[in-house]
Coordinates of C-alpha atoms in Angstrom, one line a residue:
M256 CA -124.6 122.8 -185.8
S257 CA -126.6 123.0 -182.6
G258 CA -126.9 121.0 -179.5
S259 CA -124.4 120.0 -176.8
T260 CA -123.4 117.1 -174.6
D261 CA -124.8 116.5 -171.2
A262 CA -121.7 118.0 -169.8
G263 CA -122.3 121.2 -171.7
L264 CA -119.5 120.5 -174.2
P265 CA -120.1 121.4 -177.8
A266 CA -121.7 118.7 -180.0
S267 CA -118.9 119.0 -182.5
L268 CA -115.4 120.4 -182.3
I269 CA -112.3 120.9 -184.3
L270 CA -109.0 121.5 -182.5
V271 CA -106.3 123.3 -184.6
G272 CA -102.9 122.7 -183.1
A273 CA -102.3 119.7 -180.8
G274 CA -99.0 120.6 -179.1
K275 CA -98.6 120.4 -175.4
M276 CA -101.5 122.8 -174.6
G277 CA -103.8 121.6 -177.3
G278 CA -103.1 118.0 -176.5
A279 CA -103.7 118.6 -172.8
M280 CA -107.1 120.2 -173.5
L281 CA -108.1 117.4 -175.9
S282 CA -107.4 114.8 -173.3
G283 CA -109.4 116.7 -170.7
W284 CA -112.4 117.2 -173.1
L285 CA -112.5 113.5 -174.0
A286 CA -112.4 112.5 -170.4
G287 CA -115.2 115.0 -169.7
G288 CA -117.5 113.5 -172.3
L289 CA -116.7 115.2 -175.6
D290 CA -118.0 113.0 -178.4
P291 CA -114.8 111.7 -180.2
S292 CA -116.8 110.7 -183.3
R293 CA -117.7 114.4 -183.8
T294 CA -114.2 115.7 -182.9
G295 CA -111.4 116.5 -185.3
V296 CA -107.8 117.5 -184.9
I297 CA -105.8 119.5 -187.5
D298 CA -102.1 119.4 -187.0
P299 CA -99.5 119.1 -189.8
A300 CA -97.0 117.4 -187.5
P301 CA -98.8 115.6 -184.7
S302 CA -96.8 113.9 -182.0
A303 CA -96.9 110.2 -181.5
E304 CA -99.0 110.7 -178.4
I305 CA -101.6 112.6 -180.3
E306 CA -101.7 110.0 -183.1
R307 CA -102.2 107.3 -180.6
L308 CA -104.9 109.2 -178.7
C309 CA -106.8 109.9 -181.8
A310 CA -106.5 106.3 -183.0
E311 CA -107.6 104.9 -179.7
R312 CA -110.5 107.2 -179.2
G313 CA -111.7 107.5 -182.8
V314 CA -110.9 111.2 -183.2
A315 CA -110.4 112.3 -186.8
L316 CA -106.8 113.4 -187.3
N317 CA -106.3 115.8 -190.2
P318 CA -109.7 115.1 -191.8
A319 CA -109.8 115.6 -195.6
S320 CA -112.8 117.9 -195.8
P321 CA -114.1 119.0 -192.4
S322 CA -117.3 121.0 -192.1
A323 CA -117.8 124.0 -189.8
P324 CA -118.1 122.7 -186.2
E325 CA -120.0 124.1 -183.3
A326 CA -116.7 125.0 -181.7
L327 CA -113.3 125.7 -183.4
V328 CA -110.4 125.8 -180.9
L329 CA -107.2 127.5 -182.0
A330 CA -104.1 126.3 -180.2
I331 CA -101.4 127.1 -182.8
K332 CA -98.5 129.5 -182.2
P333 CA -99.8 133.1 -182.5
Q334 CA -97.2 133.8 -185.2
G335 CA -98.8 131.1 -187.4
L336 CA -102.3 132.6 -187.5
E337 CA -101.7 134.7 -190.6
A338 CA -100.5 131.8 -192.7
A339 CA -103.2 129.4 -191.3
A340 CA -106.1 131.8 -191.6
P341 CA -107.1 131.0 -195.3
A342 CA -107.5 127.3 -194.5
L343 CA -109.2 128.0 -191.2
A344 CA -111.8 130.6 -192.4
P345 CA -114.2 128.0 -194.0
L346 CA -114.3 126.2 -190.6
A347 CA -115.5 129.3 -188.8
G348 CA -119.2 129.6 -189.8
S349 CA -121.8 131.9 -188.6
G350 CA -122.8 129.4 -185.9
T351 CA -119.3 128.5 -184.9
L352 CA -117.8 129.5 -181.5
V353 CA -114.1 130.2 -182.0
V354 CA -112.1 129.7 -178.8
S355 CA -108.6 131.0 -179.2
V356 CA -105.6 130.4 -176.8
L357 CA -103.3 132.4 -179.0
A358 CA -101.3 134.8 -176.9
G359 CA -101.8 138.4 -177.9
K360 CA -104.3 137.8 -180.7
T361 CA -107.3 140.0 -180.0
V362 CA -110.9 139.3 -180.9
A363 CA -110.5 141.9 -183.6
N364 CA -107.5 140.1 -185.0
L365 CA -109.4 136.9 -185.1
Q366 CA -112.6 138.3 -186.6
Q367 CA -110.5 140.0 -189.3
R368 CA -108.9 136.7 -190.3
L369 CA -112.0 134.6 -189.8
P370 CA -114.7 137.0 -191.0
E371 CA -117.6 134.5 -190.9
A372 CA -117.0 133.5 -187.3
G373 CA -120.2 134.0 -185.3
A374 CA -118.5 134.5 -181.9
V375 CA -115.0 134.6 -180.4
V376 CA -113.8 133.7 -176.9
R377 CA -110.1 134.4 -176.0
A378 CA -108.6 132.2 -173.4
M379 CA -105.2 131.8 -171.8
P380 CA -104.7 128.4 -170.1
N381 CA -101.4 127.2 -168.7
L382 CA -99.3 124.0 -168.7
P383 CA -100.8 122.4 -165.5
A384 CA -103.9 121.9 -167.7
S385 CA -102.1 118.7 -168.7
I386 CA -102.8 117.2 -165.3
G387 CA -106.2 118.8 -164.8
R388 CA -104.8 121.6 -162.6
G389 CA -104.7 124.5 -165.1
A390 CA -105.6 128.1 -164.5
T391 CA -107.3 129.8 -167.4
G392 CA -108.4 133.4 -167.9
A393 CA -111.1 134.0 -170.5
F394 CA -112.9 136.9 -172.3
A395 CA -116.1 136.6 -174.3
G396 CA -116.5 138.8 -177.4
E397 CA -119.7 140.8 -177.6
T398 CA -121.4 138.4 -180.0
V399 CA -121.0 135.4 -177.7
T400 CA -124.4 134.1 -176.6
G401 CA -125.1 132.7 -173.2
R402 CA -125.2 129.1 -174.6
Q403 CA -121.8 129.7 -176.3
R404 CA -120.2 131.1 -173.2
A405 CA -121.5 128.0 -171.2
A406 CA -119.9 125.8 -173.9
A407 CA -116.6 127.6 -173.6
E408 CA -116.8 127.4 -169.8
A409 CA -117.3 123.6 -170.1
L410 CA -114.4 123.3 -172.5
L411 CA -112.0 125.4 -170.4
S412 CA -113.0 124.1 -167.0
A413 CA -112.3 120.5 -168.2
T414 CA -108.7 121.2 -167.4
G415 CA -108.9 123.3 -164.2
L416 CA -109.9 126.7 -162.9
V417 CA -111.5 129.3 -165.2
E418 CA -111.7 133.0 -164.4
W419 CA -113.6 135.4 -166.8
V420 CA -112.5 139.0 -167.2
A421 CA -114.7 141.8 -168.4
D422 CA -112.0 143.8 -170.2
E423 CA -110.2 142.1 -173.1
A424 CA -107.0 144.0 -172.3
L425 CA -106.7 142.0 -169.1
I426 CA -106.0 138.9 -171.0
D427 CA -102.5 140.1 -171.5
A428 CA -102.2 140.4 -167.7
V429 CA -103.6 136.9 -167.3
T430 CA -100.9 135.7 -169.8
A431 CA -98.2 137.3 -167.7
L432 CA -99.5 136.0 -164.4
S433 CA -100.9 132.4 -164.9
G434 CA -100.1 131.7 -168.5
S435 CA -96.3 132.2 -168.1
G436 CA -96.5 131.6 -164.3
P437 CA -95.6 127.9 -164.2
A438 CA -92.2 128.8 -165.7
Y439 CA -91.6 131.2 -162.8
V440 CA -92.3 128.4 -160.3
F441 CA -90.1 126.0 -162.1
L442 CA -87.3 128.6 -162.1
L443 CA -87.8 129.0 -158.4
A444 CA -87.4 125.3 -157.8
E445 CA -84.3 125.3 -160.1
A446 CA -82.7 128.2 -158.3
M447 CA -83.5 126.7 -154.8
A448 CA -81.8 123.5 -155.9
Q449 CA -78.8 125.3 -157.2
A450 CA -78.5 127.3 -154.1
G451 CA -78.6 124.1 -152.0
I452 CA -75.8 122.6 -154.1
R453 CA -73.7 125.7 -153.6
S454 CA -74.4 125.3 -149.8
G455 CA -72.9 121.8 -149.9
L456 CA -75.8 119.5 -150.5
P457 CA -75.4 116.6 -153.0
P458 CA -77.1 117.6 -156.3
E459 CA -79.7 114.9 -156.3
T460 CA -80.6 115.6 -152.7
A461 CA -80.9 119.3 -153.3
E462 CA -83.1 118.8 -156.4
R463 CA -85.4 116.3 -154.5
L464 CA -85.7 118.7 -151.6
A465 CA -86.4 121.7 -153.8
R466 CA -89.0 119.8 -155.8
A467 CA -90.8 118.5 -152.8
T468 CA -90.7 121.9 -151.1
V469 CA -92.3 123.7 -154.0
A470 CA -94.9 121.0 -154.6
G471 CA -95.7 120.7 -150.9
A472 CA -96.1 124.5 -150.5
G473 CA -98.4 124.6 -153.5
A474 CA -100.5 121.8 -152.2
L475 CA -100.8 123.5 -148.8
L476 CA -101.8 126.8 -150.5
D477 CA -104.4 124.9 -152.5
A478 CA -105.7 122.9 -149.6
G479 CA -107.1 125.8 -147.7
S480 CA -108.6 129.3 -148.2
E481 CA -105.9 131.3 -146.4
P482 CA -104.1 133.9 -148.6
A483 CA -100.5 133.3 -149.5
E484 CA -99.5 136.2 -147.3
T485 CA -101.1 134.6 -144.2
L486 CA -99.3 131.3 -144.9
R487 CA -96.0 133.1 -145.3
R488 CA -96.4 134.9 -142.0
N489 CA -97.4 131.7 -140.3
V490 CA -94.1 130.0 -141.2
T491 CA -92.0 133.0 -140.4
S492 CA -90.8 133.2 -136.8
P493 CA -89.5 136.6 -135.8
G494 CA -85.7 136.6 -135.7
G495 CA -85.6 133.1 -137.2
T496 CA -83.9 131.6 -140.3
T497 CA -87.0 132.1 -142.6
A498 CA -87.2 135.8 -141.5
A499 CA -83.5 136.2 -142.4
A500 CA -84.0 134.8 -145.9
L501 CA -87.2 136.8 -146.5
A502 CA -85.4 140.0 -145.6
V503 CA -83.2 139.4 -148.6
L504 CA -86.0 138.2 -151.0
M505 CA -88.3 141.1 -150.0
R506 CA -85.9 144.0 -150.0
E507 CA -86.5 146.9 -152.4
N508 CA -84.9 145.2 -155.4
G509 CA -85.9 141.7 -154.4
L510 CA -88.3 139.1 -155.6
P511 CA -91.5 141.2 -155.6
A512 CA -89.8 143.9 -157.7
L513 CA -88.3 141.3 -160.1
L514 CA -91.7 139.7 -160.6
D515 CA -93.3 143.0 -161.4
E516 CA -90.6 143.6 -164.0
A517 CA -90.9 140.1 -165.4
M518 CA -94.7 140.2 -165.7
N519 CA -94.6 143.7 -167.3
A520 CA -92.2 142.2 -169.9
A521 CA -94.5 139.3 -170.6
R522 CA -97.5 141.5 -170.8
K523 CA -95.7 143.9 -173.2
R524 CA -94.7 140.9 -175.4
A525 CA -98.3 139.6 -175.4
A526 CA -99.5 143.0 -176.6
E527 CA -96.8 143.0 -179.4
L528 CA -98.1 139.7 -180.7
A529 CA -101.4 141.3 -181.6
G530 CA -99.7 142.9 -184.6

């Protein structure tokens, strides 16, 4: 099918997998102008929220005999691609743009399992896409046309920032940084609250302070253009309490080294999922 919406979104789309990420993207697309009457969702066990969204907006949920759409978005678990591929292959026609958010699954993996697919874009969004504040890294396969890349950009930017990378191998680094990154931030808030409790604060007070601190710092970082390093230096008085804490966090085996190790582990696991 050809054509697109005024917002640059595909004229027709099928989403495969409507879990937290797929559901967040679908909500963003519909809000951005995607035609619900030409949108389908395939999910063998949709949540009540997805069932309600599809019913309210007129999106076809598990249509009986869907035809190949302009865009086919894959948001299932990467381990499920092999089993799902035979049913998905007829939906990936020569004019179909396949947008995959499957961690580790390369363009070659996808083209092997969906041999008629005309073009493939790999993308790695993250959970804040559910509130329109996502960060997505994307790579366009060599057969992706300018129009298809624009359609993918419109889809992905509906839920936040999009950064394109020229080397597909960098998608694994994106996965380790921004794809898994929200969990690192949540762990930081969790650890701060627990440390506050051990310092004598009531649990509810410590949790509220930690949550507000992380959220506020993130909002401050987002509000301006200054690098994180500059903001860190601005709030660190020489010889003060923050400097004493950072001396611990930034020591040789401190937070930067732990994050390097953690991201390397995530990147390695993403590469393993290509098999």
